[in-house]
Amino acid sequence: MLLTGLAASTVYREFFDSIVRLATSEEYSYIIVSLFSMVITLYLSLRYIGFSYGVRLSKIIFATLLALFSLALYSVSTSLLEYKIQLEGLSFSLFFISLILLVYEPVTPGEIIPLLTPFLLIPLPAGFVDRLTPLLSRYIGRIAGFLTGVRVVEAPGFTQLEVPTPSGEVARFSIEAACTGIVTLSSIISVIPVLIYMVTFSSDKPLRKTIVSLTSIIISLLIGLLGNLIRVLLLVYGAMYMGVQQAETLFHYSPSLVYSFLSALIAFYLVNKYARFPPVITKALAKHTARDVSWEYVSGVFVVAAFFTLIVLALVPITTTASSVQQALVVNPPSIDDYVKNPEKYLSTTTIAFTGKQYDQYLTNVLGALAVYRVEVVSPTGIYQGYVEVVDTTARLHTWQLCLTVQGFNILSSWSSVVNNTRIVFIALEKGSWRGLLGYVILPVTLKVGGETVNMYTRVSLEAPGDPTTLAVSLTSVFANMTAKLVGSGSGVEAAITGVQPITLASAVIFAMFIMYALIVYSWVLIRKLVKR
């Protein structure tokens, strides 16, 4: 617990801050269900399995290498900002698992499942959400339009309902991620490990186990999808008879988390009711620890934990230093709101000017960003159209590849380059006779407001027609000028990362070799057992 708290308050502090922010949004509110699922699974593991206090060199080495490998993933997250939160979550999960392995020793496949529950805290990548949402919104919109008789407007990137209002006007409602049931889908994914765990320890035959688990999941999915469909129907009928503002106030922001929790509870209820579980005695009670375990044996666990703690305490300052010196645009606005409303004021340089800023309310709502602006960038190499997105965590940044595809663009190629220690992504596009290039860069921004320091992220995306190869050179110079203002993009970052890389790379290689060795040994033992039978 001490090491977990230390890691959460230092190295993984940004990850947990982002998790709290994401859990309050519609698309990622399933994280609350994930936390519920994780607690239930760990509770069952303690109740039915118990801990194993055996001290073996192989277990110690494996846990140590796993912790070092998690550090390797954390160092990668500082440069791959698109998946920063996901990589930090994966890093924390592996670190947490390494701590569990010090006192926990799975024997059967069912006992491995509790080790997988920390992965439920990792937010789904925005690309996964982006691929499901258009498909779900299309069917939800068609069903809602059929039941209410309103006109359905479908475009490659969105689905809208044209609803007549009491004033005689026609209002358009977009079927966004909150109304598609994607939260329900994500929540069911979150509770699947618990269902598998419960079914694993059931005494029923495999066919009955499969039927019970699949039935519970399907019914839960239907409840969630129907709940979100009813939500859309209430919004449409509310707008038809009460007006748009009243309908949005009453129905649009009703938390879909209610449907998710209801679906999860029904899944648990069905498994509990129709799956039979034999009484299980924990390992701690099954083994007469008072007779078989001496104080020297148990004290070895504390020695291992103390040694592991010293290693982590030595590595935390190095990792924290690498994170703290990460390059960022440091600004001193009068308030946080000033930067959110006027990011161009802080992004402009002596040779690059952001003009024609227009706030895009629709994209701000759909993408879940703090603010999205359409901008025009004037530079010595030309004038470019683009977007500026201000977010509090990179997990809110949706993928450009899918956004362009649903708009009818054909992606010819995609590549990246590094300028001023900042990754720039280029996407070559084609649509009919039009051909061009889109490039974007994600800028970490540190706001110093009074005595408070706030971390944000800003993605600047620029596009222009023409030859992609020629445009890449021009856009690179624009982004290079823009990222030259970043603080910490020099020897400080390189020195910190240089101090971490030898440890992380070596641990990653050794960890991979250890896994290969374990798989070979386990496979050989399994083959010998099968041959004897």
PDB file of C-alpha atoms in Angstrom, residues 296-458:
ATOM      1  CA  GLU A 296      11.856 -17.070   9.510  1.00  0.00           C
ATOM      2  CA  TYR A 297       9.732 -18.137   6.540  1.00  0.00           C
ATOM      3  CA  VAL A 298       7.198 -15.335   6.975  1.00  0.00           C
ATOM      4  CA  SER A 299       9.846 -12.724   7.773  1.00  0.00           C
ATOM      5  CA  GLY A 300      11.417 -13.438   4.406  1.00  0.00           C
ATOM      6  CA  VAL A 301       8.396 -11.800   2.784  1.00  0.00           C
ATOM      7  CA  PHE A 302       9.045  -8.613   4.730  1.00  0.00           C
ATOM      8  CA  VAL A 303      12.716  -8.665   3.729  1.00  0.00           C
ATOM      9  CA  VAL A 304      11.739  -9.013   0.066  1.00  0.00           C
ATOM     10  CA  ALA A 305       9.172  -6.205   0.390  1.00  0.00           C
ATOM     11  CA  ALA A 306      11.749  -3.945   2.045  1.00  0.00           C
ATOM     12  CA  PHE A 307      14.310  -4.670  -0.681  1.00  0.00           C
ATOM     13  CA  PHE A 308      11.720  -4.045  -3.398  1.00  0.00           C
ATOM     14  CA  THR A 309      10.738  -0.784  -1.678  1.00  0.00           C
ATOM     15  CA  LEU A 310      14.342   0.447  -1.714  1.00  0.00           C
ATOM     16  CA  ILE A 311      14.617  -0.253  -5.455  1.00  0.00           C
ATOM     17  CA  VAL A 312      11.412   1.638  -6.212  1.00  0.00           C
ATOM     18  CA  LEU A 313      12.403   4.554  -3.964  1.00  0.00           C
ATOM     19  CA  ALA A 314      15.664   4.816  -5.894  1.00  0.00           C
ATOM     20  CA  LEU A 315      13.929   4.780  -9.289  1.00  0.00           C
ATOM     21  CA  VAL A 316      11.038   7.146  -8.479  1.00  0.00           C
ATOM     22  CA  PRO A 317      13.226  10.308  -8.322  1.00  0.00           C
ATOM     23  CA  ILE A 318      14.784   9.459 -11.691  1.00  0.00           C
ATOM     24  CA  THR A 319      11.408   8.907 -13.326  1.00  0.00           C
ATOM     25  CA  THR A 320       9.878  11.975 -11.688  1.00  0.00           C
ATOM     26  CA  THR A 321      12.811  14.079 -12.900  1.00  0.00           C
ATOM     27  CA  ALA A 322      12.353  12.833 -16.459  1.00  0.00           C
ATOM     28  CA  SER A 323       8.674  13.751 -16.275  1.00  0.00           C
ATOM     29  CA  SER A 324       9.169  17.151 -14.661  1.00  0.00           C
ATOM     30  CA  VAL A 325      11.695  18.363 -17.226  1.00  0.00           C
ATOM     31  CA  GLN A 326       9.531  17.283 -20.144  1.00  0.00           C
ATOM     32  CA  GLN A 327       9.370  20.089 -22.647  1.00  0.00           C
ATOM     33  CA  ALA A 328       6.325  22.302 -22.460  1.00  0.00           C
ATOM     34  CA  LEU A 329       5.061  25.709 -23.475  1.00  0.00           C
ATOM     35  CA  VAL A 330       5.219  27.724 -20.251  1.00  0.00           C
ATOM     36  CA  VAL A 331       2.814  30.680 -20.174  1.00  0.00           C
ATOM     37  CA  ASN A 332       1.667  33.113 -17.496  1.00  0.00           C
ATOM     38  CA  PRO A 333      -1.952  34.006 -18.303  1.00  0.00           C
ATOM     39  CA  PRO A 334      -4.025  36.123 -15.902  1.00  0.00           C
ATOM     40  CA  SER A 335      -6.351  33.118 -15.549  1.00  0.00           C
ATOM     41  CA  ILE A 336      -6.835  29.599 -16.877  1.00  0.00           C
ATOM     42  CA  ASP A 337      -9.949  30.755 -18.689  1.00  0.00           C
ATOM     43  CA  ASP A 338      -7.900  33.329 -20.599  1.00  0.00           C
ATOM     44  CA  TYR A 339      -5.722  30.629 -22.159  1.00  0.00           C
ATOM     45  CA  VAL A 340      -8.709  28.413 -22.987  1.00  0.00           C
ATOM     46  CA  LYS A 341     -10.482  31.315 -24.728  1.00  0.00           C
ATOM     47  CA  ASN A 342      -7.400  32.863 -26.370  1.00  0.00           C
ATOM     48  CA  PRO A 343      -4.822  30.137 -27.085  1.00  0.00           C
ATOM     49  CA  GLU A 344      -3.663  31.898 -30.265  1.00  0.00           C
ATOM     50  CA  LYS A 345      -2.300  34.751 -28.158  1.00  0.00           C
ATOM     51  CA  TYR A 346       0.207  32.384 -26.567  1.00  0.00           C
ATOM     52  CA  LEU A 347       0.912  30.217 -29.627  1.00  0.00           C
ATOM     53  CA  SER A 348       1.803  33.063 -32.003  1.00  0.00           C
ATOM     54  CA  THR A 349       5.464  33.929 -32.558  1.00  0.00           C
ATOM     55  CA  THR A 350       7.306  36.773 -34.270  1.00  0.00           C
ATOM     56  CA  THR A 351       6.915  35.044 -37.649  1.00  0.00           C
ATOM     57  CA  ILE A 352       3.724  33.000 -37.140  1.00  0.00           C
ATOM     58  CA  ALA A 353       0.342  34.625 -36.565  1.00  0.00           C
ATOM     59  CA  PHE A 354      -2.968  32.930 -35.747  1.00  0.00           C
ATOM     60  CA  THR A 355      -5.786  34.879 -37.379  1.00  0.00           C
ATOM     61  CA  GLY A 356      -9.465  34.390 -38.153  1.00  0.00           C
ATOM     62  CA  LYS A 357     -10.159  32.422 -34.976  1.00  0.00           C
ATOM     63  CA  GLN A 358     -13.701  31.003 -34.803  1.00  0.00           C
ATOM     64  CA  TYR A 359     -15.031  29.031 -31.861  1.00  0.00           C
ATOM     65  CA  ASP A 360     -16.589  25.711 -32.963  1.00  0.00           C
ATOM     66  CA  GLN A 361     -19.293  24.802 -30.452  1.00  0.00           C
ATOM     67  CA  TYR A 362     -20.285  21.599 -32.250  1.00  0.00           C
ATOM     68  CA  LEU A 363     -16.776  20.108 -32.318  1.00  0.00           C
ATOM     69  CA  THR A 364     -16.195  21.195 -28.730  1.00  0.00           C
ATOM     70  CA  ASN A 365     -19.257  19.242 -27.597  1.00  0.00           C
ATOM     71  CA  VAL A 366     -18.630  16.197 -29.781  1.00  0.00           C
ATOM     72  CA  LEU A 367     -14.914  15.886 -29.015  1.00  0.00           C
ATOM     73  CA  GLY A 368     -15.275  16.657 -25.318  1.00  0.00           C
ATOM     74  CA  ALA A 369     -12.513  19.270 -25.460  1.00  0.00           C
ATOM     75  CA  LEU A 370     -12.321  22.408 -23.369  1.00  0.00           C
ATOM     76  CA  ALA A 371     -12.435  24.413 -26.603  1.00  0.00           C
ATOM     77  CA  VAL A 372     -11.993  23.870 -30.355  1.00  0.00           C
ATOM     78  CA  TYR A 373     -11.239  26.752 -32.735  1.00  0.00           C
ATOM     79  CA  ARG A 374     -11.010  27.048 -36.498  1.00  0.00           C
ATOM     80  CA  VAL A 375      -7.970  29.163 -37.285  1.00  0.00           C
ATOM     81  CA  GLU A 376      -5.899  30.537 -40.113  1.00  0.00           C
ATOM     82  CA  VAL A 377      -2.131  30.523 -39.686  1.00  0.00           C
ATOM     83  CA  VAL A 378      -0.022  33.071 -41.549  1.00  0.00           C
ATOM     84  CA  SER A 379       3.670  32.190 -41.882  1.00  0.00           C
ATOM     85  CA  PRO A 380       6.580  33.017 -44.208  1.00  0.00           C
ATOM     86  CA  THR A 381       5.954  29.753 -46.089  1.00  0.00           C
ATOM     87  CA  GLY A 382       2.254  30.385 -46.730  1.00  0.00           C
ATOM     88  CA  ILE A 383      -1.245  30.578 -45.255  1.00  0.00           C
ATOM     89  CA  TYR A 384      -2.782  27.439 -43.767  1.00  0.00           C
ATOM     90  CA  GLN A 385      -6.235  26.521 -42.486  1.00  0.00           C
ATOM     91  CA  GLY A 386      -6.547  24.421 -39.388  1.00  0.00           C
ATOM     92  CA  TYR A 387      -7.805  23.746 -35.893  1.00  0.00           C
ATOM     93  CA  VAL A 388      -6.632  24.436 -32.349  1.00  0.00           C
ATOM     94  CA  GLU A 389      -7.893  22.014 -29.684  1.00  0.00           C
ATOM     95  CA  VAL A 390      -7.397  22.750 -25.982  1.00  0.00           C
ATOM     96  CA  VAL A 391      -7.775  19.741 -23.659  1.00  0.00           C
ATOM     97  CA  ASP A 392      -6.945  18.900 -20.070  1.00  0.00           C
ATOM     98  CA  THR A 393      -5.767  15.376 -20.948  1.00  0.00           C
ATOM     99  CA  THR A 394      -4.530  13.808 -24.183  1.00  0.00           C
ATOM    100  CA  ALA A 395      -7.109  11.013 -23.821  1.00  0.00           C
ATOM    101  CA  ARG A 396      -9.712  13.474 -25.161  1.00  0.00           C
ATOM    102  CA  LEU A 397      -7.869  13.933 -28.475  1.00  0.00           C
ATOM    103  CA  HIS A 398      -9.675  11.935 -31.156  1.00  0.00           C
ATOM    104  CA  THR A 399      -7.890  10.446 -34.145  1.00  0.00           C
ATOM    105  CA  TRP A 400      -7.623  12.537 -37.300  1.00  0.00           C
ATOM    106  CA  GLN A 401      -7.442   9.431 -39.488  1.00  0.00           C
ATOM    107  CA  LEU A 402     -11.037   8.427 -38.770  1.00  0.00           C
ATOM    108  CA  CYS A 403     -12.364  11.995 -38.897  1.00  0.00           C
ATOM    109  CA  LEU A 404     -10.900  12.383 -42.371  1.00  0.00           C
ATOM    110  CA  THR A 405     -12.124   8.988 -43.557  1.00  0.00           C
ATOM    111  CA  VAL A 406     -15.760   9.635 -42.600  1.00  0.00           C
ATOM    112  CA  GLN A 407     -15.565  12.960 -44.478  1.00  0.00           C
ATOM    113  CA  GLY A 408     -14.763  11.114 -47.688  1.00  0.00           C
ATOM    114  CA  PHE A 409     -10.991  11.622 -47.756  1.00  0.00           C
ATOM    115  CA  ASN A 410      -8.714   8.844 -48.893  1.00  0.00           C
ATOM    116  CA  ILE A 411      -5.601   8.571 -46.728  1.00  0.00           C
ATOM    117  CA  LEU A 412      -2.638   7.962 -49.007  1.00  0.00           C
ATOM    118  CA  SER A 413       0.064   7.699 -46.370  1.00  0.00           C
ATOM    119  CA  SER A 414       1.000   8.778 -42.876  1.00  0.00           C
ATOM    120  CA  TRP A 415       4.375   9.425 -41.286  1.00  0.00           C
ATOM    121  CA  SER A 416       5.981  11.387 -38.481  1.00  0.00           C
ATOM    122  CA  SER A 417       9.139  13.368 -37.819  1.00  0.00           C
ATOM    123  CA  VAL A 418      10.765  14.905 -34.756  1.00  0.00           C
ATOM    124  CA  VAL A 419      11.597  18.605 -34.539  1.00  0.00           C
ATOM    125  CA  ASN A 420      12.794  20.266 -31.332  1.00  0.00           C
ATOM    126  CA  ASN A 421      12.176  16.971 -29.518  1.00  0.00           C
ATOM    127  CA  THR A 422       8.503  17.216 -30.552  1.00  0.00           C
ATOM    128  CA  ARG A 423       6.711  14.628 -32.699  1.00  0.00           C
ATOM    129  CA  ILE A 424       4.972  15.964 -35.811  1.00  0.00           C
ATOM    130  CA  VAL A 425       2.465  13.728 -37.624  1.00  0.00           C
ATOM    131  CA  PHE A 426       1.690  14.128 -41.337  1.00  0.00           C
ATOM    132  CA  ILE A 427      -1.244  12.609 -43.241  1.00  0.00           C
ATOM    133  CA  ALA A 428      -1.346  12.733 -47.056  1.00  0.00           C
ATOM    134  CA  LEU A 429      -4.956  13.099 -48.286  1.00  0.00           C
ATOM    135  CA  GLU A 430      -6.925  12.741 -51.477  1.00  0.00           C
ATOM    136  CA  LYS A 431     -10.580  13.465 -52.284  1.00  0.00           C
ATOM    137  CA  GLY A 432     -11.584  13.396 -55.915  1.00  0.00           C
ATOM    138  CA  SER A 433      -9.210  15.729 -57.742  1.00  0.00           C
ATOM    139  CA  TRP A 434      -8.173  17.428 -54.479  1.00  0.00           C
ATOM    140  CA  ARG A 435      -4.867  16.402 -52.951  1.00  0.00           C
ATOM    141  CA  GLY A 436      -3.110  17.815 -49.946  1.00  0.00           C
ATOM    142  CA  LEU A 437      -1.497  17.299 -46.565  1.00  0.00           C
ATOM    143  CA  LEU A 438      -2.565  17.601 -42.944  1.00  0.00           C
ATOM    144  CA  GLY A 439      -0.014  17.934 -40.179  1.00  0.00           C
ATOM    145  CA  TYR A 440      -0.464  18.261 -36.463  1.00  0.00           C
ATOM    146  CA  VAL A 441       1.583  18.641 -33.304  1.00  0.00           C
ATOM    147  CA  ILE A 442       0.589  18.171 -29.657  1.00  0.00           C
ATOM    148  CA  LEU A 443       2.023  20.810 -27.347  1.00  0.00           C
ATOM    149  CA  PRO A 444       2.196  20.265 -23.572  1.00  0.00           C
ATOM    150  CA  VAL A 445       1.295  23.586 -21.939  1.00  0.00           C
ATOM    151  CA  THR A 446       2.163  24.607 -18.391  1.00  0.00           C
ATOM    152  CA  LEU A 447       0.000  27.428 -17.054  1.00  0.00           C
ATOM    153  CA  LYS A 448       1.423  29.422 -14.152  1.00  0.00           C
ATOM    154  CA  VAL A 449      -1.462  31.316 -12.610  1.00  0.00           C
ATOM    155  CA  GLY A 450      -0.463  32.986  -9.373  1.00  0.00           C
ATOM    156  CA  GLY A 451       1.132  30.290  -7.258  1.00  0.00           C
ATOM    157  CA  GLU A 452      -0.691  27.476  -9.060  1.00  0.00           C
ATOM    158  CA  THR A 453       0.656  25.317 -11.882  1.00  0.00           C
ATOM    159  CA  VAL A 454      -1.811  23.666 -14.276  1.00  0.00           C
ATOM    160  CA  ASN A 455      -0.907  21.249 -17.079  1.00  0.00           C
ATOM    161  CA  MET A 456      -2.876  21.241 -20.328  1.00  0.00           C
ATOM    162  CA  TYR A 457      -2.384  20.100 -23.914  1.00  0.00           C
ATOM    163  CA  THR A 458      -3.005  21.887 -27.187  1.00  0.00           C
TER     164      THR A 458
END
